[in-house]
Coordinates of C-alpha atoms in Angstrom, one line a residue:
X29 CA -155.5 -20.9 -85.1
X30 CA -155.1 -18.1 -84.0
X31 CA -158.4 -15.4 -83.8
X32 CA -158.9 -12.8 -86.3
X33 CA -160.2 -11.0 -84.0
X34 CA -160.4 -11.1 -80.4
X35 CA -163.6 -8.8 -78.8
X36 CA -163.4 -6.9 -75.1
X37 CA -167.4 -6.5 -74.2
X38 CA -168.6 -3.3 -72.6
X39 CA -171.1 -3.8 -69.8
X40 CA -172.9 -7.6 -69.1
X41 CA -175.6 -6.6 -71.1
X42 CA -178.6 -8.9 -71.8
X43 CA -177.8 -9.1 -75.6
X44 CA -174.6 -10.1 -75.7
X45 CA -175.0 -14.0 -75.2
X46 CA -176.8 -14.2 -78.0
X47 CA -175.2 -11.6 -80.1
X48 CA -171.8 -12.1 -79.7
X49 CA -171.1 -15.1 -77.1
X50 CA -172.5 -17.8 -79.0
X51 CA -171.8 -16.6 -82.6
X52 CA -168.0 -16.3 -81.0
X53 CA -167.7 -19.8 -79.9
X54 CA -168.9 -21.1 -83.0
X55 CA -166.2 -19.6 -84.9
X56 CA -162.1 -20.4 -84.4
X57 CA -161.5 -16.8 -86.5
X58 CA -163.0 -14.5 -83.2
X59 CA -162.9 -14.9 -79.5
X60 CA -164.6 -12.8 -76.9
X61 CA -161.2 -11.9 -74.5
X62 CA -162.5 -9.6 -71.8
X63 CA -165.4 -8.0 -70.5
X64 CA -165.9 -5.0 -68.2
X65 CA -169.5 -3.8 -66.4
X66 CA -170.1 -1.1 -63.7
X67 CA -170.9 -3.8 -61.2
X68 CA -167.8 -5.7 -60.9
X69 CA -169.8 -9.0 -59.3
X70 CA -171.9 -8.8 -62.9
X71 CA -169.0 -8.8 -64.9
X72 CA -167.5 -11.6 -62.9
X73 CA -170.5 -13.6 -63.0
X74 CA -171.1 -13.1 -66.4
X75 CA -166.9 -14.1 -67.5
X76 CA -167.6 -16.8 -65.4
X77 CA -170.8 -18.4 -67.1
X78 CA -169.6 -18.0 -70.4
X79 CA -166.1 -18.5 -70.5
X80 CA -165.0 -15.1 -70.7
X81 CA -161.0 -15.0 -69.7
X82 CA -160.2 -11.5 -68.6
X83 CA -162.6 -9.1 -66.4
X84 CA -161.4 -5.3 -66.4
X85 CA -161.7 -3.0 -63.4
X86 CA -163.5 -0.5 -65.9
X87 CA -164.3 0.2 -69.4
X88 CA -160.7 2.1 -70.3
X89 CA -159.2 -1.2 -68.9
X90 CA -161.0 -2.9 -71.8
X91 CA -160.5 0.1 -74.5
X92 CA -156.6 0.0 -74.0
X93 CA -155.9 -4.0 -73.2
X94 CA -153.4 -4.7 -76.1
X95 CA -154.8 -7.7 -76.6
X96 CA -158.2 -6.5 -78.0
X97 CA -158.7 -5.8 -81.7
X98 CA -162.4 -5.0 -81.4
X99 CA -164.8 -3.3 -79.0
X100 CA -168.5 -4.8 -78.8
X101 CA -170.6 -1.6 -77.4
X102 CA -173.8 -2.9 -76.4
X103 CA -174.3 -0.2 -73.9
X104 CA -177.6 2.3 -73.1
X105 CA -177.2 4.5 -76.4
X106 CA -176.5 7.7 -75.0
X107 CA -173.3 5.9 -74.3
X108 CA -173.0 4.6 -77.6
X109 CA -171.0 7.6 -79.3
X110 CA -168.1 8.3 -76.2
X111 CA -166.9 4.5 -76.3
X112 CA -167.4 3.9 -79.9
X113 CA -164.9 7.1 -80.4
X114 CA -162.8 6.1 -77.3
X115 CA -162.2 2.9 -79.2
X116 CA -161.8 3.9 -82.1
X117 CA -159.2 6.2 -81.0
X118 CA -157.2 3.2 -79.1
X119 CA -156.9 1.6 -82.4
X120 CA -159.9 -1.1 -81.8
X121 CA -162.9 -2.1 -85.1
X122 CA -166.1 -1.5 -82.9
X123 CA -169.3 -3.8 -83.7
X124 CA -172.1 -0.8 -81.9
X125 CA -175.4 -2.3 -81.1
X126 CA -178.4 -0.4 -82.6
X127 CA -179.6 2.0 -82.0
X128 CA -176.3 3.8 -83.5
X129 CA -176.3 6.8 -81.4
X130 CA -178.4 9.0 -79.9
X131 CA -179.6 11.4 -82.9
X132 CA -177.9 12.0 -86.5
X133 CA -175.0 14.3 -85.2
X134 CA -173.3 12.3 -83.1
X135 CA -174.2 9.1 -85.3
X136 CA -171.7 11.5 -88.1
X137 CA -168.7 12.1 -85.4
X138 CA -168.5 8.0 -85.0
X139 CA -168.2 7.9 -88.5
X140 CA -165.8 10.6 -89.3
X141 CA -163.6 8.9 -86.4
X142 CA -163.9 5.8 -88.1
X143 CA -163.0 7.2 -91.2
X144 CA -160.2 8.8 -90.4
X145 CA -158.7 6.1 -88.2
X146 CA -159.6 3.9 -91.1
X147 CA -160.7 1.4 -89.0
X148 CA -164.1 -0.6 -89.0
X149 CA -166.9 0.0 -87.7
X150 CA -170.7 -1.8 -87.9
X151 CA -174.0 -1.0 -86.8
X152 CA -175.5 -4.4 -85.3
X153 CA -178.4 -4.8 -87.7
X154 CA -178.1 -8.2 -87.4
X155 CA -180.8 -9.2 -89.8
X156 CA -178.8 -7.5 -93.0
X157 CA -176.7 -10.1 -93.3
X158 CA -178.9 -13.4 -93.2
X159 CA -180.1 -15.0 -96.6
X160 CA -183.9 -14.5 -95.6
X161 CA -183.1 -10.6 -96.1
X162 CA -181.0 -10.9 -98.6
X163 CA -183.6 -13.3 -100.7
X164 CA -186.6 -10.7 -100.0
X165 CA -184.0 -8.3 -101.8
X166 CA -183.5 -10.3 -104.5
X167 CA -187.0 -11.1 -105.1
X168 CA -187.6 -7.2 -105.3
X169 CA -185.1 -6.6 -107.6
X170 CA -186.1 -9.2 -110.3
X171 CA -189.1 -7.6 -110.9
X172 CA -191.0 -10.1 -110.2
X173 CA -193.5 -8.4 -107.9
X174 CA -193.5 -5.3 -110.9
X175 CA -193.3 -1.7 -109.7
X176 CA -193.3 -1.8 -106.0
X177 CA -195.7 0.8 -104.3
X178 CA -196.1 0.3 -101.1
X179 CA -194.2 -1.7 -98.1
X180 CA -195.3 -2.0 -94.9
X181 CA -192.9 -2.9 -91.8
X182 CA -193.9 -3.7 -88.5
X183 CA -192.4 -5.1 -85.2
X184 CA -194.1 -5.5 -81.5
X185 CA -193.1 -6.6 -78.6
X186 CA -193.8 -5.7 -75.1
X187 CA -191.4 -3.8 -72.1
X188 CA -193.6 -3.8 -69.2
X189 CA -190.9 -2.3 -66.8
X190 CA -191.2 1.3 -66.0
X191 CA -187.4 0.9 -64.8
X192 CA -185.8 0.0 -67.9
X193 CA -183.6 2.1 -69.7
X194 CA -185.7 1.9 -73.0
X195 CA -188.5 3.7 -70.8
X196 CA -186.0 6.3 -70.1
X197 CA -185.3 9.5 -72.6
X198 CA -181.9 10.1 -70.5
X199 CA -180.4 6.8 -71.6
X200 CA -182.0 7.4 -75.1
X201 CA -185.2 5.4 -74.4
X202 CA -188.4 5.5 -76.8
X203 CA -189.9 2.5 -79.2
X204 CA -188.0 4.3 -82.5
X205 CA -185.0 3.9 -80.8
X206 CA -185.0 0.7 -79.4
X207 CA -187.2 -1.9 -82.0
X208 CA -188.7 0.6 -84.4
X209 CA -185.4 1.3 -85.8
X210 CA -185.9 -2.2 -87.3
X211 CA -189.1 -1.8 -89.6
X212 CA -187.6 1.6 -90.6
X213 CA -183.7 -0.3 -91.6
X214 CA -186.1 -2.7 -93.4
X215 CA -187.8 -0.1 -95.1
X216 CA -184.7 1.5 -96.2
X217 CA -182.5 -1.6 -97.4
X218 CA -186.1 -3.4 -99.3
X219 CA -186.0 0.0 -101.2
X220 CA -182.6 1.0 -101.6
X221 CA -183.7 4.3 -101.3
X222 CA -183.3 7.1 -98.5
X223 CA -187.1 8.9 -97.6
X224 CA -187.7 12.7 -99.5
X225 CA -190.4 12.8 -97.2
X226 CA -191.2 11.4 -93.3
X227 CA -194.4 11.9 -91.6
X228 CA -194.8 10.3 -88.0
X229 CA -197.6 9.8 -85.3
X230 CA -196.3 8.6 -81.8
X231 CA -198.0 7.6 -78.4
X232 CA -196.0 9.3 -75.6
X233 CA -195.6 6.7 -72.3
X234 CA -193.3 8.0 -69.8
X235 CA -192.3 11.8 -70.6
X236 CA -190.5 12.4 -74.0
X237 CA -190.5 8.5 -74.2
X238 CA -192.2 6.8 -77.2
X239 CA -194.2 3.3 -76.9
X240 CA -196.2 3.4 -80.4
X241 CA -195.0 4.5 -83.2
X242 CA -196.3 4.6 -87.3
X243 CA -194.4 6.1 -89.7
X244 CA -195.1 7.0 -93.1
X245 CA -192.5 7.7 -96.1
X246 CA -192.2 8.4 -99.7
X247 CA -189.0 7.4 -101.5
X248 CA -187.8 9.6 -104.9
X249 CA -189.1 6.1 -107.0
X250 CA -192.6 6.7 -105.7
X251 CA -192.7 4.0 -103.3
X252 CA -195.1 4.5 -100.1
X253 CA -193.5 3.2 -97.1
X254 CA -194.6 2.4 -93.1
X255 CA -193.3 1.5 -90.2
X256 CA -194.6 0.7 -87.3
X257 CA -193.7 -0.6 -84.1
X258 CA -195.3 -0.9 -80.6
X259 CA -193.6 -1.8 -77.0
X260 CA -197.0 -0.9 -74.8
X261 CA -198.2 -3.8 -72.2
X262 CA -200.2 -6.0 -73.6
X263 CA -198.8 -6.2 -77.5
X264 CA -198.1 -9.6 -78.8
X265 CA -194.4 -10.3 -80.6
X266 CA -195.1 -9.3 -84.0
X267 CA -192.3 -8.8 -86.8
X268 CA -192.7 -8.8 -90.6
X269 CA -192.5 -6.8 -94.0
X270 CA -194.8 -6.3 -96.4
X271 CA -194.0 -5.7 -100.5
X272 CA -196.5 -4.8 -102.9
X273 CA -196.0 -4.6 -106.5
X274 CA -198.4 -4.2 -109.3
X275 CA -197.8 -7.9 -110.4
X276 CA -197.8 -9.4 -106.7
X277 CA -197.2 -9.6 -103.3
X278 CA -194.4 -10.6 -101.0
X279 CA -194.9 -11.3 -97.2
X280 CA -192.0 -11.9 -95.2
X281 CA -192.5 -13.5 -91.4
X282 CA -189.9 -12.7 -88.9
X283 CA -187.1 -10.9 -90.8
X284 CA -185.9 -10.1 -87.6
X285 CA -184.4 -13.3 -86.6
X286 CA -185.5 -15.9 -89.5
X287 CA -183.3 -18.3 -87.0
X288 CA -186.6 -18.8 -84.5
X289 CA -189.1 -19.2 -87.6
X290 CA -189.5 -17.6 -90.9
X291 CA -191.4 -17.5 -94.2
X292 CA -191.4 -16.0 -97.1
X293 CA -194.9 -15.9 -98.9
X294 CA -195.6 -14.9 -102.5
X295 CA -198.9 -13.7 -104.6
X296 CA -197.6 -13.5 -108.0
X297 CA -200.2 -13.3 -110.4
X298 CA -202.5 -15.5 -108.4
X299 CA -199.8 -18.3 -107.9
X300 CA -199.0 -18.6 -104.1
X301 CA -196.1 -19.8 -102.9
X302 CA -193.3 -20.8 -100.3
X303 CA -190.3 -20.1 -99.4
X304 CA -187.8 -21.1 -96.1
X305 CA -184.3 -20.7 -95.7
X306 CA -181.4 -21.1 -93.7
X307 CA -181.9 -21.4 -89.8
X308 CA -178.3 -19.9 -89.1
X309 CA -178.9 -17.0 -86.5
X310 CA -178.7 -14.0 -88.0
X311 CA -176.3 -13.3 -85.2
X312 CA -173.5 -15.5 -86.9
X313 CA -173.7 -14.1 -90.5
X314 CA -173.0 -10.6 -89.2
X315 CA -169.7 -11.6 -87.0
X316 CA -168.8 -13.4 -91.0
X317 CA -169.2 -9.9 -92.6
X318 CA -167.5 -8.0 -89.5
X319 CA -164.6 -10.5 -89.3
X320 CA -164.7 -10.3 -93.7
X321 CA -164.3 -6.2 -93.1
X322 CA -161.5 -6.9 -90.8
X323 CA -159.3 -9.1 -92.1
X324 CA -159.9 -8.5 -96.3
X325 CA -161.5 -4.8 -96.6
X326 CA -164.9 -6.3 -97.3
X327 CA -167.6 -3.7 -97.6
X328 CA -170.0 -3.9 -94.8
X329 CA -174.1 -3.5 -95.7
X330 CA -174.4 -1.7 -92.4
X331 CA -171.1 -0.1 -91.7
X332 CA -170.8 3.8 -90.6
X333 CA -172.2 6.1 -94.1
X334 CA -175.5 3.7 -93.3
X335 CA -176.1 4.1 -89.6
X336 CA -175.7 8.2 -90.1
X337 CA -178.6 7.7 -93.0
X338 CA -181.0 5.3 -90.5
X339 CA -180.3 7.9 -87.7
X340 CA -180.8 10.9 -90.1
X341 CA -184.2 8.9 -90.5
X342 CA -185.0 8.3 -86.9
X343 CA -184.6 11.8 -85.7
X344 CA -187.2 13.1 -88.6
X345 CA -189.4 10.9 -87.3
X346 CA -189.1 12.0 -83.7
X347 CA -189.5 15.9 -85.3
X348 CA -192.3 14.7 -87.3
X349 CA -194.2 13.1 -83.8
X350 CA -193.2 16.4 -82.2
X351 CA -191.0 14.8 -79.6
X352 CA -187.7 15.7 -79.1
X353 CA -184.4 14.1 -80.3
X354 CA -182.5 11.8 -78.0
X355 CA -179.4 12.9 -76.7
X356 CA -180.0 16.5 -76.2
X357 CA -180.6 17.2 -72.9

Protein backbone atom coordinates (compact mmCIF):
# COMPACT_ATOMS: atom_id res chain seq x y z
CA UNK A 1 0.00 0.00 0.00
CA UNK A 2 1.09 2.83 -0.76
CA UNK A 3 1.38 5.77 2.35
CA UNK A 4 -1.10 8.34 2.66
CA UNK A 5 1.21 10.30 3.76
CA UNK A 6 4.79 10.29 3.80
CA UNK A 7 6.55 12.87 6.72
CA UNK A 8 10.20 14.71 6.25
CA UNK A 9 11.19 15.46 10.16
CA UNK A 10 12.88 18.81 11.00
CA UNK A 11 15.76 18.51 13.41
CA UNK A 12 16.60 14.93 15.49
CA UNK A 13 14.65 16.13 18.19
CA UNK A 14 14.16 14.10 21.33
CA UNK A 15 10.25 13.74 20.78
CA UNK A 16 10.10 12.49 17.62
CA UNK A 17 10.62 8.66 18.33
CA UNK A 18 7.95 8.61 20.26
CA UNK A 19 5.67 11.03 18.56
CA UNK A 20 5.99 10.20 15.26
CA UNK A 21 8.56 7.26 14.71
CA UNK A 22 6.80 4.63 16.36
CA UNK A 23 3.09 5.71 15.78
CA UNK A 24 4.61 5.69 11.80
CA UNK A 25 5.68 2.25 11.80
CA UNK A 26 2.66 0.96 13.27
CA UNK A 27 0.60 2.29 10.50
CA UNK A 28 0.99 1.08 6.50
CA UNK A 29 -1.14 4.64 5.69
CA UNK A 30 2.12 7.11 6.84
CA UNK A 31 5.89 6.71 6.59
CA UNK A 32 8.53 8.93 7.96
CA UNK A 33 10.76 9.55 4.47
CA UNK A 34 13.49 12.02 5.41
CA UNK A 35 14.86 13.82 8.09
CA UNK A 36 17.18 16.90 8.25
CA UNK A 37 19.09 18.37 11.68
CA UNK A 38 21.82 21.14 11.88
CA UNK A 39 24.33 18.57 12.85
CA UNK A 40 24.56 16.41 9.89
CA UNK A 41 26.21 13.32 12.06
CA UNK A 42 22.73 13.64 14.28
CA UNK A 43 20.63 13.35 11.50
CA UNK A 44 22.63 10.46 10.23
CA UNK A 45 22.64 8.75 13.37
CA UNK A 46 19.28 9.29 14.03
CA UNK A 47 17.98 7.87 10.00
CA UNK A 48 20.11 5.25 10.86
CA UNK A 49 18.63 3.94 14.23
CA UNK A 50 15.20 4.22 13.10
CA UNK A 51 14.97 3.44 9.73
CA UNK A 52 14.75 6.69 8.30
CA UNK A 53 15.53 6.52 4.32
CA UNK A 54 16.53 9.92 3.17
CA UNK A 55 18.90 12.55 5.24
CA UNK A 56 18.77 16.18 3.77
CA UNK A 57 21.75 18.52 3.75
CA UNK A 58 19.35 21.15 5.36
CA UNK A 59 15.82 21.90 6.22
CA UNK A 60 14.74 23.48 2.56
CA UNK A 61 16.08 20.08 1.32
CA UNK A 62 13.30 18.50 3.36
CA UNK A 63 10.52 21.48 2.68
CA UNK A 64 10.92 21.07 -1.17
CA UNK A 65 11.68 16.97 -1.62
CA UNK A 66 8.71 16.08 -3.91
CA UNK A 67 8.29 13.15 -2.25
CA UNK A 68 7.10 14.68 1.14
CA UNK A 69 3.39 15.33 1.77
CA UNK A 70 3.82 16.53 5.37
CA UNK A 71 6.31 18.41 7.47
CA UNK A 72 6.65 17.27 11.25
CA UNK A 73 8.08 20.56 13.02
CA UNK A 74 9.27 19.57 16.26
CA UNK A 75 11.72 22.37 16.47
CA UNK A 76 12.66 25.12 19.45
CA UNK A 77 9.35 27.26 19.05
CA UNK A 78 10.64 30.42 17.97
CA UNK A 79 11.22 28.37 14.96
CA UNK A 80 7.98 27.00 14.90
CA UNK A 81 6.13 29.78 12.69
CA UNK A 82 9.06 30.25 9.64
CA UNK A 83 9.03 26.37 8.73
CA UNK A 84 5.44 25.75 9.45
CA UNK A 85 4.80 28.77 6.78
CA UNK A 86 7.76 27.66 4.59
CA UNK A 87 5.91 24.35 4.36
CA UNK A 88 3.00 25.31 3.97
CA UNK A 89 3.97 27.42 1.19
CA UNK A 90 5.79 24.27 -0.61
CA UNK A 91 2.53 22.61 -0.69
CA UNK A 92 3.29 20.14 2.50
CA UNK A 93 0.07 19.41 5.73
CA UNK A 94 2.41 20.25 8.78
CA UNK A 95 1.80 18.21 12.22
CA UNK A 96 3.68 21.50 14.69
CA UNK A 97 4.67 20.34 18.02
CA UNK A 98 3.24 22.40 20.96
CA UNK A 99 3.88 24.93 21.91
CA UNK A 100 2.15 26.43 18.54
CA UNK A 101 4.30 29.47 18.19
CA UNK A 102 5.79 31.78 20.04
CA UNK A 103 2.84 34.25 21.12
CA UNK A 104 -0.79 34.75 19.48
CA UNK A 105 0.28 36.72 16.34
CA UNK A 106 2.35 34.64 14.80
CA UNK A 107 0.24 31.51 16.00
CA UNK A 108 -2.65 33.68 13.45
CA UNK A 109 -0.07 34.07 10.28
CA UNK A 110 0.35 29.96 10.47
CA UNK A 111 -3.18 29.74 10.33
CA UNK A 112 -4.10 32.31 7.74
CA UNK A 113 -1.31 30.45 5.52
CA UNK A 114 -2.95 27.34 6.15
CA UNK A 115 -6.09 28.58 5.26
CA UNK A 116 -5.45 29.94 2.35
CA UNK A 117 -3.28 27.14 0.94
CA UNK A 118 -6.12 25.01 2.19
CA UNK A 119 -3.95 22.69 3.46
CA UNK A 120 -3.71 20.92 6.96
CA UNK A 121 -2.40 21.84 9.63
CA UNK A 122 -2.32 20.30 13.54
CA UNK A 123 -1.19 21.44 16.75
CA UNK A 124 0.42 18.18 18.47
CA UNK A 125 -1.86 18.00 21.46
CA UNK A 126 -1.48 14.56 21.48
CA UNK A 127 -3.77 13.86 24.36
CA UNK A 128 -7.03 15.34 22.38
CA UNK A 129 -7.42 12.51 20.54
CA UNK A 130 -7.19 9.48 22.93
CA UNK A 131 -10.50 7.88 24.41
CA UNK A 132 -9.43 8.77 28.12
CA UNK A 133 -9.96 12.56 27.00
CA UNK A 134 -12.49 12.04 25.09
CA UNK A 135 -14.55 9.89 27.95
CA UNK A 136 -13.68 12.75 30.70
CA UNK A 137 -15.69 14.86 27.95
CA UNK A 138 -18.34 12.82 27.76
CA UNK A 139 -18.78 12.32 31.32
CA UNK A 140 -19.03 16.31 31.58
CA UNK A 141 -21.38 16.65 29.12
CA UNK A 142 -24.02 14.07 30.46
CA UNK A 143 -24.53 15.94 33.37
CA UNK A 144 -23.71 13.64 35.46
CA UNK A 145 -21.35 15.62 37.67
CA UNK A 146 -24.39 18.60 37.52
CA UNK A 147 -23.24 22.22 36.95
CA UNK A 148 -19.54 22.11 36.85
CA UNK A 149 -17.77 24.97 38.98
CA UNK A 150 -14.54 24.47 39.21
CA UNK A 151 -11.57 22.40 37.39
CA UNK A 152 -8.35 22.20 38.37
CA UNK A 153 -5.34 21.07 35.94
CA UNK A 154 -2.00 20.42 36.84
CA UNK A 155 1.27 18.89 35.33
CA UNK A 156 5.02 18.67 36.98
CA UNK A 157 7.86 17.54 35.91
CA UNK A 158 11.46 18.50 36.37
CA UNK A 159 14.27 20.23 33.75
CA UNK A 160 17.26 20.48 35.74
CA UNK A 161 19.57 21.73 32.89
CA UNK A 162 20.29 25.39 32.83
CA UNK A 163 21.40 24.64 28.97
CA UNK A 164 18.26 23.53 27.64
CA UNK A 165 16.27 25.45 25.31
CA UNK A 166 13.08 25.43 27.62
CA UNK A 167 15.40 27.49 30.08
CA UNK A 168 15.94 29.82 27.42
CA UNK A 169 13.37 32.92 26.56
CA UNK A 170 15.37 33.30 22.98
CA UNK A 171 14.22 29.83 21.87
CA UNK A 172 10.77 30.61 23.52
CA UNK A 173 11.64 28.85 26.89
CA UNK A 174 9.35 29.23 30.10
CA UNK A 175 7.08 26.29 31.98
CA UNK A 176 3.63 27.93 30.10
CA UNK A 177 5.28 27.28 27.08
CA UNK A 178 6.69 24.17 27.29
CA UNK A 179 4.21 21.72 29.82
CA UNK A 180 1.88 24.32 31.15
CA UNK A 181 0.30 24.69 27.92
CA UNK A 182 -1.10 21.25 28.75
CA UNK A 183 -3.31 21.89 32.02
CA UNK A 184 -4.36 25.11 30.23
CA UNK A 185 -5.50 22.92 26.57
CA UNK A 186 -7.18 20.69 29.27
CA UNK A 187 -8.89 23.43 30.78
CA UNK A 188 -10.13 24.73 27.63
CA UNK A 189 -11.36 21.45 25.73
CA UNK A 190 -13.11 19.97 29.57
CA UNK A 191 -15.05 23.30 29.20
CA UNK A 192 -15.62 24.09 25.79
CA UNK A 193 -15.26 27.42 26.56
CA UNK A 194 -12.50 30.22 25.77
CA UNK A 195 -11.47 32.37 29.43
CA UNK A 196 -13.44 36.17 29.73
CA UNK A 197 -11.05 36.49 32.35
CA UNK A 198 -7.08 35.25 33.07
CA UNK A 199 -5.23 36.02 36.20
CA UNK A 200 -1.63 34.48 36.56
CA UNK A 201 1.19 34.21 39.25
CA UNK A 202 4.62 32.97 37.89
CA UNK A 203 8.10 32.12 39.53
CA UNK A 204 10.83 33.64 37.34
CA UNK A 205 14.11 31.06 36.98
CA UNK A 206 16.51 32.17 34.49
CA UNK A 207 15.70 35.83 33.16
CA UNK A 208 12.17 36.25 31.47
CA UNK A 209 12.05 32.42 31.82
CA UNK A 210 9.14 30.86 33.82
CA UNK A 211 9.55 27.50 36.09
CA UNK A 212 6.07 27.80 38.17
CA UNK A 213 3.21 28.74 37.02
CA UNK A 214 -0.75 28.92 38.55
CA UNK A 215 -3.29 30.22 36.55
CA UNK A 216 -6.62 31.17 37.35
CA UNK A 217 -9.78 31.59 34.85
CA UNK A 218 -13.35 32.28 34.63
CA UNK A 219 -15.30 31.02 31.61
CA UNK A 220 -18.82 32.99 30.39
CA UNK A 221 -20.78 29.66 32.04
CA UNK A 222 -19.36 30.59 35.45
CA UNK A 223 -16.88 27.93 35.60
CA UNK A 224 -13.65 28.60 37.83
CA UNK A 225 -10.65 27.20 36.25
CA UNK A 226 -6.63 26.49 37.26
CA UNK A 227 -3.82 25.59 35.85
CA UNK A 228 -0.76 24.85 37.16
CA UNK A 229 2.39 23.58 36.21
CA UNK A 230 5.94 23.45 37.72
CA UNK A 231 9.49 22.41 35.94
CA UNK A 232 11.77 23.55 39.11
CA UNK A 233 14.51 20.85 40.44
CA UNK A 234 13.16 18.79 42.74
CA UNK A 235 9.24 18.44 41.54
CA UNK A 236 7.93 15.02 41.17
CA UNK A 237 6.01 14.00 37.58
CA UNK A 238 2.63 14.94 38.31
CA UNK A 239 -0.27 15.22 35.68
CA UNK A 240 -4.04 15.27 36.22
CA UNK A 241 -7.53 17.22 35.94
CA UNK A 242 -9.78 17.83 38.30
CA UNK A 243 -13.99 18.40 37.64
CA UNK A 244 -16.26 19.43 40.11
CA UNK A 245 -19.86 19.56 39.80
CA UNK A 246 -22.62 20.18 42.29
CA UNK A 247 -23.69 16.38 42.08
CA UNK A 248 -20.00 14.91 42.01
CA UNK A 249 -16.58 14.77 41.27
CA UNK A 250 -14.37 13.52 38.49
CA UNK A 251 -10.58 12.91 38.92
CA UNK A 252 -8.68 12.04 35.97
CA UNK A 253 -4.85 10.55 36.42
CA UNK A 254 -2.45 11.13 33.68
CA UNK A 255 -4.52 12.67 30.80
CA UNK A 256 -1.37 13.39 29.44
CA UNK A 257 -0.43 10.08 28.19
CA UNK A 258 -3.21 7.55 29.57
CA UNK A 259 -0.79 5.03 27.52
CA UNK A 260 1.88 4.83 30.72
CA UNK A 261 -1.10 4.57 33.33
CA UNK A 262 -4.42 6.16 33.76
CA UNK A 263 -7.65 6.44 35.82
CA UNK A 264 -10.53 7.90 35.82
CA UNK A 265 -12.20 8.27 39.33
CA UNK A 266 -15.78 9.30 40.12
CA UNK A 267 -17.78 10.74 43.37
CA UNK A 268 -21.20 10.89 42.18
CA UNK A 269 -23.54 11.23 44.93
CA UNK A 270 -21.39 9.24 47.24
CA UNK A 271 -21.01 6.24 44.82
CA UNK A 272 -17.23 5.95 43.83
CA UNK A 273 -16.14 4.50 41.06
CA UNK A 274 -13.64 3.30 38.24
CA UNK A 275 -12.85 3.65 35.11
CA UNK A 276 -9.64 2.55 32.60
CA UNK A 277 -9.40 2.59 29.05
CA UNK A 278 -7.51 1.99 26.09
CA UNK A 279 -3.60 1.81 26.52
CA UNK A 280 -3.09 2.92 22.72
CA UNK A 281 -0.51 5.93 23.04
CA UNK A 282 -2.02 8.87 22.57
CA UNK A 283 0.73 9.40 20.00
CA UNK A 284 -1.12 6.92 17.47
CA UNK A 285 -4.68 8.35 17.72
CA UNK A 286 -3.47 11.71 16.66
CA UNK A 287 -1.41 10.55 13.36
CA UNK A 288 -5.46 8.62 12.83
CA UNK A 289 -7.01 12.13 13.02
CA UNK A 290 -4.03 13.88 11.02
CA UNK A 291 -3.96 11.17 8.34
CA UNK A 292 -8.35 11.29 8.57
CA UNK A 293 -7.76 15.38 7.81
CA UNK A 294 -5.55 14.42 5.03
CA UNK A 295 -6.92 12.09 3.06
CA UNK A 296 -11.10 12.68 3.78
CA UNK A 297 -11.38 16.49 5.04
CA UNK A 298 -12.00 15.26 8.55
CA UNK A 299 -12.21 18.11 11.06
CA UNK A 300 -9.26 18.10 13.33
CA UNK A 301 -10.02 18.88 17.49
CA UNK A 302 -6.69 20.72 17.40
CA UNK A 303 -6.20 22.01 14.04
CA UNK A 304 -5.16 25.95 13.36
CA UNK A 305 -8.60 28.26 14.66
CA UNK A 306 -7.58 26.22 18.15
CA UNK A 307 -3.91 26.64 18.58
CA UNK A 308 -4.51 30.74 17.85
CA UNK A 309 -7.24 30.45 20.83
CA UNK A 310 -4.59 28.27 23.35
CA UNK A 311 -1.89 30.83 22.31
CA UNK A 312 -4.28 33.81 22.62
CA UNK A 313 -4.52 32.17 26.24
CA UNK A 314 -0.88 31.62 26.87
CA UNK A 315 0.24 35.07 26.14
CA UNK A 316 -2.52 36.60 28.76
CA UNK A 317 -1.09 34.61 31.14
CA UNK A 318 2.45 35.74 30.54
CA UNK A 319 0.85 39.62 30.66
CA UNK A 320 -1.03 38.62 33.64
CA UNK A 321 2.53 37.24 35.56
CA UNK A 322 4.08 40.47 34.16
CA UNK A 323 6.62 38.73 31.99
CA UNK A 324 6.97 39.31 28.68
CA UNK A 325 5.57 37.38 25.58
CA UNK A 326 7.85 34.99 23.75
CA UNK A 327 9.00 35.83 20.51
CA UNK A 328 9.49 39.47 20.80
CA UNK A 329 12.83 40.27 21.18
Amino acid sequence: MTPVVRFGTLGAARITPAALIAPCAQDVRAQVHCVAARDRTRADAFAHKHGVAVVHASYDDVVDDPDVTAVYVPLPITDHHVWTIRALEAGKHVLCEKSFASNAREAQEMADVARATGLVLMDAFHYRYHPVFMRARQIVASGMLGSVRTVEARFDVPIVDAKDIRMIYETGGGVTMDIGCYPISWCRHITGEEPDAVAAQAVEGPPKVDTFLKASFRFPSGIVATASADMREGVKFHASLKVTGDRGEMYVRNPLAPQAGHRIDLDVGGRKTSEELDRRPTYSYQLDAFIDAVEHGAPLLTGAEDAVKQMRVIDRCYAAAGLPLRGLQ
